[in-house]
Short mmCIF file of N, CA and C in Angstrom, two decimals:
data_model
loop_
_atom_site.label_atom_id
_atom_site.label_comp_id
_atom_site.label_asym_id
_atom_site.label_seq_id
_atom_site.Cartn_x
_atom_site.Cartn_y
_atom_site.Cartn_z
N MET A 7 -44.08 -17.70 16.38
CA MET A 7 -42.90 -17.14 16.49
C MET A 7 -41.79 -18.25 16.25
N GLY A 8 -40.96 -18.02 15.29
CA GLY A 8 -39.89 -19.19 14.98
C GLY A 8 -38.81 -19.40 16.13
N THR A 9 -38.27 -20.54 15.90
CA THR A 9 -37.22 -20.93 16.88
C THR A 9 -35.79 -20.27 16.40
N TYR A 10 -35.16 -19.48 17.28
CA TYR A 10 -34.01 -18.97 16.93
C TYR A 10 -32.81 -19.55 17.72
N LEU A 11 -31.64 -19.74 17.16
CA LEU A 11 -30.61 -20.45 17.88
C LEU A 11 -29.57 -19.28 18.28
N TYR A 12 -29.27 -19.07 19.54
CA TYR A 12 -28.43 -17.98 19.93
C TYR A 12 -26.99 -18.38 20.31
N PHE A 13 -26.10 -17.65 19.95
CA PHE A 13 -24.57 -18.02 20.40
C PHE A 13 -24.18 -16.93 21.33
N VAL A 14 -23.25 -17.19 22.13
CA VAL A 14 -22.58 -16.15 23.06
C VAL A 14 -21.35 -15.51 22.34
N MET A 15 -21.42 -14.31 22.22
CA MET A 15 -20.19 -13.64 21.53
C MET A 15 -19.52 -12.78 22.79
N THR A 16 -18.32 -13.11 23.03
CA THR A 16 -17.46 -12.45 24.00
C THR A 16 -16.61 -11.42 23.15
N TYR A 17 -16.30 -10.29 23.66
CA TYR A 17 -15.29 -9.26 22.97
C TYR A 17 -14.61 -8.64 24.03
N THR A 18 -13.45 -8.05 23.59
CA THR A 18 -12.47 -7.36 24.50
C THR A 18 -12.37 -6.06 23.84
N LEU A 19 -12.65 -4.94 24.65
CA LEU A 19 -12.42 -3.57 24.06
C LEU A 19 -10.93 -3.28 24.08
N ASN A 20 -10.60 -2.26 23.31
CA ASN A 20 -9.19 -1.83 23.33
C ASN A 20 -8.63 -1.30 24.80
N SER A 21 -9.57 -1.07 25.63
CA SER A 21 -9.19 -0.57 26.99
C SER A 21 -9.00 -1.93 27.78
N GLY A 22 -9.38 -2.99 27.38
CA GLY A 22 -9.13 -4.23 28.25
C GLY A 22 -10.38 -4.79 28.70
N ILE A 23 -11.54 -3.92 28.79
CA ILE A 23 -12.69 -4.42 29.29
C ILE A 23 -13.30 -5.51 28.44
N LYS A 24 -13.96 -6.59 29.06
CA LYS A 24 -14.35 -7.81 28.38
C LYS A 24 -15.91 -7.56 28.49
N GLY A 25 -16.79 -8.09 27.63
CA GLY A 25 -18.20 -8.16 27.56
C GLY A 25 -18.64 -9.36 26.78
N SER A 26 -19.97 -9.79 27.21
CA SER A 26 -20.46 -10.77 26.18
C SER A 26 -21.97 -10.42 26.04
N VAL A 27 -22.36 -11.10 24.81
CA VAL A 27 -23.82 -10.75 24.54
C VAL A 27 -24.37 -12.15 23.70
N ASN A 28 -25.64 -12.35 23.89
CA ASN A 28 -26.29 -13.46 23.07
C ASN A 28 -26.71 -12.85 21.81
N LEU A 29 -26.37 -13.36 20.76
CA LEU A 29 -26.83 -13.02 19.37
C LEU A 29 -27.25 -14.17 18.53
N SER A 30 -28.14 -13.93 17.75
CA SER A 30 -28.72 -15.00 16.85
C SER A 30 -27.67 -15.02 15.51
N THR A 31 -27.74 -16.02 14.82
CA THR A 31 -27.10 -16.22 13.64
C THR A 31 -26.93 -15.06 12.70
N LYS A 32 -28.16 -14.53 12.54
CA LYS A 32 -28.37 -13.37 11.62
C LYS A 32 -27.52 -12.18 12.16
N GLN A 33 -27.74 -11.85 13.44
CA GLN A 33 -27.08 -10.64 14.17
C GLN A 33 -25.63 -10.97 14.22
N ILE A 34 -25.23 -12.21 14.24
CA ILE A 34 -23.71 -12.36 14.26
C ILE A 34 -23.10 -12.01 12.70
N GLN A 35 -23.92 -12.43 11.78
CA GLN A 35 -23.51 -12.06 10.42
C GLN A 35 -23.43 -10.51 10.23
N ASP A 36 -24.41 -9.85 10.72
CA ASP A 36 -24.45 -8.45 10.76
C ASP A 36 -23.29 -7.76 11.43
N TRP A 37 -23.03 -8.30 12.74
CA TRP A 37 -21.82 -7.81 13.40
C TRP A 37 -20.67 -8.08 12.63
N ILE A 38 -20.37 -9.31 12.03
CA ILE A 38 -19.10 -9.44 11.39
C ILE A 38 -18.93 -8.44 10.10
N GLU A 39 -20.06 -8.16 9.55
CA GLU A 39 -19.91 -7.18 8.33
C GLU A 39 -19.75 -5.75 8.95
N SER A 40 -20.24 -5.45 10.10
CA SER A 40 -19.97 -4.10 10.76
C SER A 40 -18.62 -4.14 10.97
N TYR A 41 -18.07 -5.18 11.65
CA TYR A 41 -16.57 -5.26 12.01
C TYR A 41 -15.69 -5.03 10.96
N ARG A 42 -16.06 -5.86 9.67
CA ARG A 42 -15.21 -5.86 8.58
C ARG A 42 -15.08 -4.52 8.04
N VAL A 43 -16.21 -3.73 7.85
CA VAL A 43 -16.16 -2.40 7.24
C VAL A 43 -15.89 -1.33 8.20
N GLY A 44 -15.96 -1.65 9.35
CA GLY A 44 -15.77 -0.54 10.53
C GLY A 44 -16.78 0.28 10.84
N SER A 45 -18.14 -0.12 10.58
CA SER A 45 -19.35 0.76 10.99
C SER A 45 -19.92 0.19 12.32
N LYS A 46 -20.58 1.32 12.89
CA LYS A 46 -21.25 0.96 14.38
C LYS A 46 -22.28 0.07 14.04
N TYR A 47 -22.32 -0.83 15.19
CA TYR A 47 -23.40 -2.01 15.09
C TYR A 47 -24.37 -1.66 16.12
N VAL A 48 -25.57 -1.78 15.97
CA VAL A 48 -26.84 -1.59 16.68
C VAL A 48 -27.87 -2.74 16.48
N THR A 49 -28.22 -3.36 17.60
CA THR A 49 -29.31 -4.47 17.33
C THR A 49 -30.03 -4.48 18.73
N THR A 50 -31.01 -5.18 18.67
CA THR A 50 -31.91 -5.37 19.94
C THR A 50 -31.67 -6.86 20.59
N VAL A 51 -31.41 -6.82 21.84
CA VAL A 51 -31.19 -8.06 22.38
C VAL A 51 -32.25 -8.16 23.46
N GLY A 52 -33.29 -9.04 23.38
CA GLY A 52 -34.53 -9.04 24.23
C GLY A 52 -35.32 -7.76 23.96
N LYS A 53 -35.46 -7.03 25.01
CA LYS A 53 -36.15 -5.66 24.81
C LYS A 53 -35.33 -4.56 25.05
N GLU A 54 -33.91 -4.66 24.96
CA GLU A 54 -32.97 -3.69 25.10
C GLU A 54 -32.17 -3.56 23.79
N TYR A 55 -31.67 -2.32 23.61
CA TYR A 55 -30.79 -1.96 22.62
C TYR A 55 -29.39 -2.24 22.81
N PHE A 56 -28.52 -2.88 21.98
CA PHE A 56 -27.18 -3.13 22.14
C PHE A 56 -26.48 -2.59 20.91
N GLY A 57 -25.45 -1.70 21.38
CA GLY A 57 -24.57 -1.15 20.34
C GLY A 57 -23.05 -1.39 20.63
N LEU A 58 -22.27 -1.42 19.64
CA LEU A 58 -20.91 -1.78 19.70
C LEU A 58 -20.25 -1.13 18.51
N ASN A 59 -19.20 -0.26 18.86
CA ASN A 59 -18.32 0.40 17.83
C ASN A 59 -17.16 -0.41 17.56
N PRO A 60 -17.03 -1.05 16.24
CA PRO A 60 -15.95 -1.93 16.04
C PRO A 60 -14.50 -1.37 16.17
N GLU A 61 -14.50 -0.01 16.03
CA GLU A 61 -13.08 0.63 16.13
C GLU A 61 -12.53 0.40 17.53
N LEU A 62 -13.42 0.28 18.62
CA LEU A 62 -13.14 -0.05 19.97
C LEU A 62 -12.93 -1.37 20.45
N VAL A 63 -13.20 -2.27 19.52
CA VAL A 63 -13.09 -3.81 19.91
C VAL A 63 -11.76 -4.17 19.29
N ALA A 64 -11.11 -4.76 20.28
CA ALA A 64 -9.53 -5.37 20.13
C ALA A 64 -10.01 -6.67 19.36
N ASP A 65 -10.85 -7.51 20.14
CA ASP A 65 -10.90 -8.99 19.46
C ASP A 65 -12.38 -9.31 19.98
N PHE A 66 -12.86 -10.42 19.19
CA PHE A 66 -14.12 -11.05 19.65
C PHE A 66 -14.15 -12.39 19.33
N LYS A 67 -15.10 -13.26 19.99
CA LYS A 67 -15.19 -14.71 19.70
C LYS A 67 -16.52 -15.18 19.84
N VAL A 68 -16.95 -15.90 18.93
CA VAL A 68 -18.36 -16.43 18.96
C VAL A 68 -18.22 -17.88 19.47
N HIS A 69 -18.85 -18.25 20.42
CA HIS A 69 -18.61 -19.50 21.10
C HIS A 69 -19.62 -20.53 20.42
N ASN A 70 -19.20 -21.75 20.18
CA ASN A 70 -19.93 -22.62 19.57
C ASN A 70 -20.24 -23.72 20.50
N GLU A 71 -20.61 -24.99 20.04
CA GLU A 71 -21.00 -26.06 20.75
C GLU A 71 -19.75 -26.68 21.55
N PHE A 72 -18.51 -26.32 21.01
CA PHE A 72 -17.35 -26.98 21.68
C PHE A 72 -16.76 -26.18 22.86
N SER A 73 -17.28 -25.01 22.95
CA SER A 73 -16.79 -24.05 23.89
C SER A 73 -17.44 -24.42 25.28
N GLU A 74 -16.67 -24.21 26.41
CA GLU A 74 -17.28 -24.57 27.67
C GLU A 74 -18.56 -23.74 28.15
N GLN A 75 -18.71 -22.45 27.69
CA GLN A 75 -19.81 -21.75 27.94
C GLN A 75 -21.10 -22.25 27.17
N ARG A 76 -20.94 -23.24 26.28
CA ARG A 76 -22.15 -23.64 25.58
C ARG A 76 -22.52 -25.09 25.89
N GLU A 77 -21.86 -25.64 26.81
CA GLU A 77 -22.16 -27.07 27.27
C GLU A 77 -23.71 -27.24 27.76
N TYR A 78 -23.93 -26.38 28.56
CA TYR A 78 -25.48 -26.48 29.24
C TYR A 78 -26.38 -26.33 28.04
N VAL A 79 -26.10 -25.29 27.19
CA VAL A 79 -27.19 -24.92 25.99
C VAL A 79 -27.30 -26.10 25.15
N ALA A 80 -26.23 -26.74 24.72
CA ALA A 80 -26.21 -27.99 23.79
C ALA A 80 -27.30 -28.90 24.30
N ALA A 81 -27.58 -29.26 25.39
CA ALA A 81 -28.51 -30.40 25.90
C ALA A 81 -29.89 -29.75 25.58
N ILE A 82 -30.28 -28.67 25.46
CA ILE A 82 -31.53 -28.33 25.21
C ILE A 82 -32.00 -27.98 23.67
N GLN A 83 -31.02 -28.03 22.89
CA GLN A 83 -31.04 -27.73 21.37
C GLN A 83 -31.25 -28.97 20.70
N GLN A 84 -31.95 -28.91 19.45
CA GLN A 84 -32.17 -30.14 18.65
C GLN A 84 -31.00 -30.25 17.65
N PRO A 85 -30.31 -31.58 17.55
CA PRO A 85 -29.14 -31.65 16.65
C PRO A 85 -29.33 -31.09 15.31
N THR A 86 -30.57 -31.17 14.77
CA THR A 86 -30.73 -30.59 13.20
C THR A 86 -30.51 -29.14 13.16
N ALA A 87 -31.06 -28.35 14.27
CA ALA A 87 -30.95 -27.02 14.42
C ALA A 87 -29.55 -26.54 14.63
N ALA A 88 -28.79 -27.33 15.36
CA ALA A 88 -27.41 -26.91 15.74
C ALA A 88 -26.61 -27.22 14.55
N SER A 89 -26.74 -28.34 13.78
CA SER A 89 -25.92 -28.36 12.63
C SER A 89 -26.23 -27.38 11.42
N LYS A 90 -27.44 -27.10 11.29
CA LYS A 90 -27.74 -26.12 10.40
C LYS A 90 -27.08 -24.71 10.89
N SER A 91 -27.32 -24.32 11.92
CA SER A 91 -26.76 -23.02 12.43
C SER A 91 -25.40 -23.03 12.43
N LYS A 92 -24.64 -24.11 12.58
CA LYS A 92 -23.15 -24.20 12.52
C LYS A 92 -22.71 -23.84 11.11
N GLU A 93 -23.47 -24.45 10.17
CA GLU A 93 -23.10 -24.32 8.78
C GLU A 93 -23.32 -22.77 8.44
N GLN A 94 -24.38 -22.18 8.97
CA GLN A 94 -24.66 -20.86 8.66
C GLN A 94 -23.71 -19.97 9.31
N LEU A 95 -23.27 -20.19 10.40
CA LEU A 95 -22.00 -19.40 11.14
C LEU A 95 -20.77 -19.63 10.45
N ALA A 96 -20.43 -20.81 9.84
CA ALA A 96 -19.26 -20.86 9.09
C ALA A 96 -19.24 -20.17 7.76
N ASP A 97 -20.53 -20.22 7.17
CA ASP A 97 -20.71 -19.33 5.93
C ASP A 97 -20.67 -17.87 6.24
N ALA A 98 -21.05 -17.37 7.46
CA ALA A 98 -20.90 -15.99 7.91
C ALA A 98 -19.58 -15.77 8.04
N TYR A 99 -18.64 -16.64 8.37
CA TYR A 99 -17.23 -16.13 8.53
C TYR A 99 -16.64 -16.13 7.24
N SER A 100 -16.86 -17.10 6.44
CA SER A 100 -16.10 -17.29 5.10
C SER A 100 -16.58 -16.08 4.11
N GLN A 101 -17.82 -15.71 4.17
CA GLN A 101 -18.14 -14.65 3.43
C GLN A 101 -17.55 -13.39 3.48
N HIS A 102 -17.18 -12.96 4.73
CA HIS A 102 -16.77 -11.78 5.21
C HIS A 102 -15.19 -11.59 5.30
N LYS A 103 -14.47 -12.51 4.66
CA LYS A 103 -12.93 -12.40 4.82
C LYS A 103 -12.49 -11.15 4.17
N VAL A 104 -11.52 -10.43 4.60
CA VAL A 104 -10.90 -9.25 4.15
C VAL A 104 -9.35 -9.61 3.84
N LEU A 105 -8.90 -8.74 2.95
CA LEU A 105 -7.60 -8.75 2.58
C LEU A 105 -6.74 -7.74 3.33
N ILE A 106 -5.55 -7.99 3.61
CA ILE A 106 -4.78 -7.10 4.46
C ILE A 106 -3.42 -7.03 3.71
N GLN A 107 -2.90 -5.89 3.33
CA GLN A 107 -1.66 -5.62 2.74
C GLN A 107 -0.72 -5.28 3.88
N VAL A 108 0.37 -6.02 4.14
CA VAL A 108 1.32 -5.79 5.13
C VAL A 108 2.70 -5.27 4.45
N GLU A 109 3.11 -4.08 5.02
CA GLU A 109 4.39 -3.49 4.66
C GLU A 109 5.08 -3.19 5.89
N CYS A 110 6.07 -4.04 6.06
CA CYS A 110 6.87 -4.03 7.45
C CYS A 110 8.40 -3.30 7.03
N LYS A 111 8.72 -2.81 8.18
CA LYS A 111 10.05 -2.01 8.16
C LYS A 111 11.22 -3.15 7.90
N CYS A 112 11.07 -4.29 7.99
CA CYS A 112 12.14 -5.38 7.84
C CYS A 112 12.07 -5.71 6.24
N GLY A 113 11.30 -5.00 5.61
CA GLY A 113 11.35 -5.02 4.14
C GLY A 113 10.37 -6.11 3.48
N ALA A 114 9.59 -6.85 4.54
CA ALA A 114 8.55 -7.73 3.97
C ALA A 114 7.25 -6.87 3.35
N SER A 115 6.67 -7.37 2.33
CA SER A 115 5.53 -6.90 1.67
C SER A 115 4.59 -7.89 1.12
N TYR A 116 3.47 -8.23 1.72
CA TYR A 116 2.67 -9.23 1.28
C TYR A 116 1.25 -9.10 1.47
N ILE A 117 0.49 -9.79 0.99
CA ILE A 117 -0.96 -9.82 1.19
C ILE A 117 -1.53 -11.00 1.83
N GLU A 118 -2.39 -10.72 3.05
CA GLU A 118 -2.73 -11.90 3.93
C GLU A 118 -4.39 -11.85 3.75
N GLU A 119 -4.95 -12.83 4.15
CA GLU A 119 -6.42 -12.95 4.22
C GLU A 119 -6.86 -13.00 5.70
N SER A 120 -8.01 -12.40 6.16
CA SER A 120 -8.16 -12.28 7.62
C SER A 120 -9.77 -12.54 7.63
N ALA A 121 -10.22 -13.18 8.69
CA ALA A 121 -11.66 -13.30 8.96
C ALA A 121 -12.31 -11.92 9.25
N TYR A 122 -11.59 -10.96 9.57
CA TYR A 122 -12.32 -9.77 9.87
C TYR A 122 -11.14 -8.61 9.74
N LYS A 123 -11.67 -7.30 9.80
CA LYS A 123 -10.71 -6.15 9.77
C LYS A 123 -10.03 -6.12 11.03
N ARG A 124 -8.89 -5.87 11.16
CA ARG A 124 -8.11 -5.65 12.38
C ARG A 124 -7.32 -4.30 12.45
N ASN A 125 -6.92 -3.96 13.79
CA ASN A 125 -6.35 -2.56 14.04
C ASN A 125 -4.68 -3.03 14.05
N LYS A 126 -4.31 -4.19 14.29
CA LYS A 126 -2.89 -4.57 14.32
C LYS A 126 -2.75 -6.02 13.83
N TRP A 127 -1.59 -6.19 13.35
CA TRP A 127 -1.25 -7.69 12.75
C TRP A 127 0.35 -7.91 13.10
N GLY A 128 0.66 -9.20 13.02
CA GLY A 128 2.06 -9.37 13.22
C GLY A 128 2.68 -9.83 11.74
N CYS A 129 3.83 -9.43 11.70
CA CYS A 129 4.62 -9.60 10.28
C CYS A 129 5.03 -11.06 10.40
N LYS A 130 4.79 -11.83 9.28
CA LYS A 130 5.15 -13.36 9.30
C LYS A 130 6.69 -13.31 9.15
N GLU A 131 7.25 -12.41 8.79
CA GLU A 131 8.76 -12.55 8.54
C GLU A 131 9.50 -12.28 9.69
N CYS A 132 9.27 -11.18 10.27
CA CYS A 132 10.15 -10.84 11.52
C CYS A 132 9.37 -10.94 12.87
N GLY A 133 7.98 -10.81 12.76
CA GLY A 133 7.10 -11.07 14.01
C GLY A 133 6.83 -9.61 14.50
N ASP A 134 7.32 -8.42 14.17
CA ASP A 134 7.03 -7.05 14.52
C ASP A 134 5.44 -6.81 14.26
N ILE A 135 5.07 -5.94 15.02
CA ILE A 135 3.64 -5.72 14.88
C ILE A 135 3.48 -4.52 13.77
N VAL A 136 2.50 -4.63 12.91
CA VAL A 136 2.09 -3.67 11.89
C VAL A 136 0.72 -3.15 12.27
N PHE A 137 0.44 -1.83 11.96
CA PHE A 137 -0.77 -1.13 12.36
C PHE A 137 -1.45 -0.68 11.10
N LEU A 138 -2.84 -0.87 11.40
CA LEU A 138 -3.79 -0.34 10.30
C LEU A 138 -3.71 1.03 10.15
N ASP A 139 -3.46 1.54 8.77
CA ASP A 139 -3.52 2.85 8.39
C ASP A 139 -4.80 3.26 7.91
N SER A 140 -5.78 3.67 8.88
CA SER A 140 -7.09 3.99 8.51
C SER A 140 -7.28 5.18 7.64
N LYS A 141 -6.20 6.11 7.80
CA LYS A 141 -6.52 7.23 7.07
C LYS A 141 -6.21 6.93 5.48
N LYS A 142 -5.44 6.10 5.22
CA LYS A 142 -5.14 5.52 3.95
C LYS A 142 -6.19 4.70 3.47
N GLY A 143 -6.84 4.04 4.21
CA GLY A 143 -8.11 3.31 3.82
C GLY A 143 -7.64 2.01 3.00
N MET A 144 -8.54 1.58 2.23
CA MET A 144 -8.19 0.33 1.42
C MET A 144 -7.49 0.66 0.01
N VAL A 145 -6.62 -0.26 -0.23
CA VAL A 145 -5.80 0.16 -1.36
C VAL A 145 -5.86 -1.09 -2.47
N ASP A 146 -5.76 -0.77 -3.74
CA ASP A 146 -5.74 -1.70 -4.63
C ASP A 146 -4.60 -2.64 -4.74
N THR A 147 -4.79 -3.91 -4.81
CA THR A 147 -3.79 -4.94 -4.88
C THR A 147 -4.16 -5.86 -5.98
N VAL A 148 -3.14 -6.85 -6.31
CA VAL A 148 -3.28 -7.86 -7.35
C VAL A 148 -4.43 -8.79 -7.06
N LYS A 149 -4.70 -8.92 -5.62
CA LYS A 149 -5.79 -9.74 -5.21
C LYS A 149 -7.21 -9.13 -4.90
N GLY A 150 -7.22 -7.67 -5.14
CA GLY A 150 -8.39 -6.98 -4.83
C GLY A 150 -8.09 -5.87 -3.84
N LYS A 151 -9.17 -5.26 -3.39
CA LYS A 151 -8.99 -4.15 -2.30
C LYS A 151 -8.50 -4.89 -1.01
N ALA A 152 -7.70 -4.13 -0.49
CA ALA A 152 -6.99 -4.64 0.88
C ALA A 152 -6.84 -3.49 1.77
N TRP A 153 -6.93 -3.75 3.20
CA TRP A 153 -6.55 -2.83 4.26
C TRP A 153 -5.11 -2.69 4.24
N ASP A 154 -4.44 -1.42 4.34
CA ASP A 154 -2.92 -1.20 4.43
C ASP A 154 -2.70 -1.25 5.91
N MET A 155 -1.56 -2.02 6.12
CA MET A 155 -1.02 -2.07 7.56
C MET A 155 0.53 -1.92 7.35
N THR A 156 1.13 -1.18 8.24
CA THR A 156 2.51 -1.02 8.17
C THR A 156 3.07 -0.47 9.59
N ASN A 157 4.43 -0.47 9.55
CA ASN A 157 5.15 0.17 10.71
C ASN A 157 6.20 0.83 10.18
N ARG A 158 6.28 1.13 8.79
CA ARG A 158 7.27 2.00 8.07
C ARG A 158 7.21 3.37 8.58
N TYR A 159 6.13 3.90 8.99
CA TYR A 159 5.80 5.11 9.40
C TYR A 159 4.63 5.02 10.45
N PHE A 160 4.57 6.31 11.30
CA PHE A 160 3.72 6.34 12.32
C PHE A 160 2.26 6.45 11.93
N VAL A 161 1.31 5.69 12.34
CA VAL A 161 -0.04 5.67 11.96
C VAL A 161 -0.93 5.99 13.25
N GLU A 162 -1.95 6.80 13.11
CA GLU A 162 -2.85 7.20 14.40
C GLU A 162 -3.66 5.80 14.71
N ARG A 163 -3.56 5.48 15.88
CA ARG A 163 -4.37 4.28 16.33
C ARG A 163 -5.60 4.68 17.02
#
């Protein structure tokens, strides 16, 4: 059986409930892809099944060796495995960046890059919140396909 490096992922549901789960680098890559495209994520953690609906997740964080939750784990890991998995984790984040097209009622209209698909975003011009128009889906932009986010009209959340 191979040696796998696990990371603690904490997440907050839209309801405010927080949770955490230990995931391998591959599982984190799969989760990020599910979160990016909005598909339900199911995996096994130990002998249990774990499922998470990205539409219900407000935010998440994968803790690395600099996080306080990881201090005790770092002592039992070999440095070569830690540095390799850190590179894999960085690759997983960079591969799954998505574009967001922001259209704000202040008149701002621009395209931003995000590490993952979001339900809301702050306008960089006025600071107001813009929301994901999931019914409109992805739109064509000069930079490629992007998720449309707006506050110019009501969108279902």
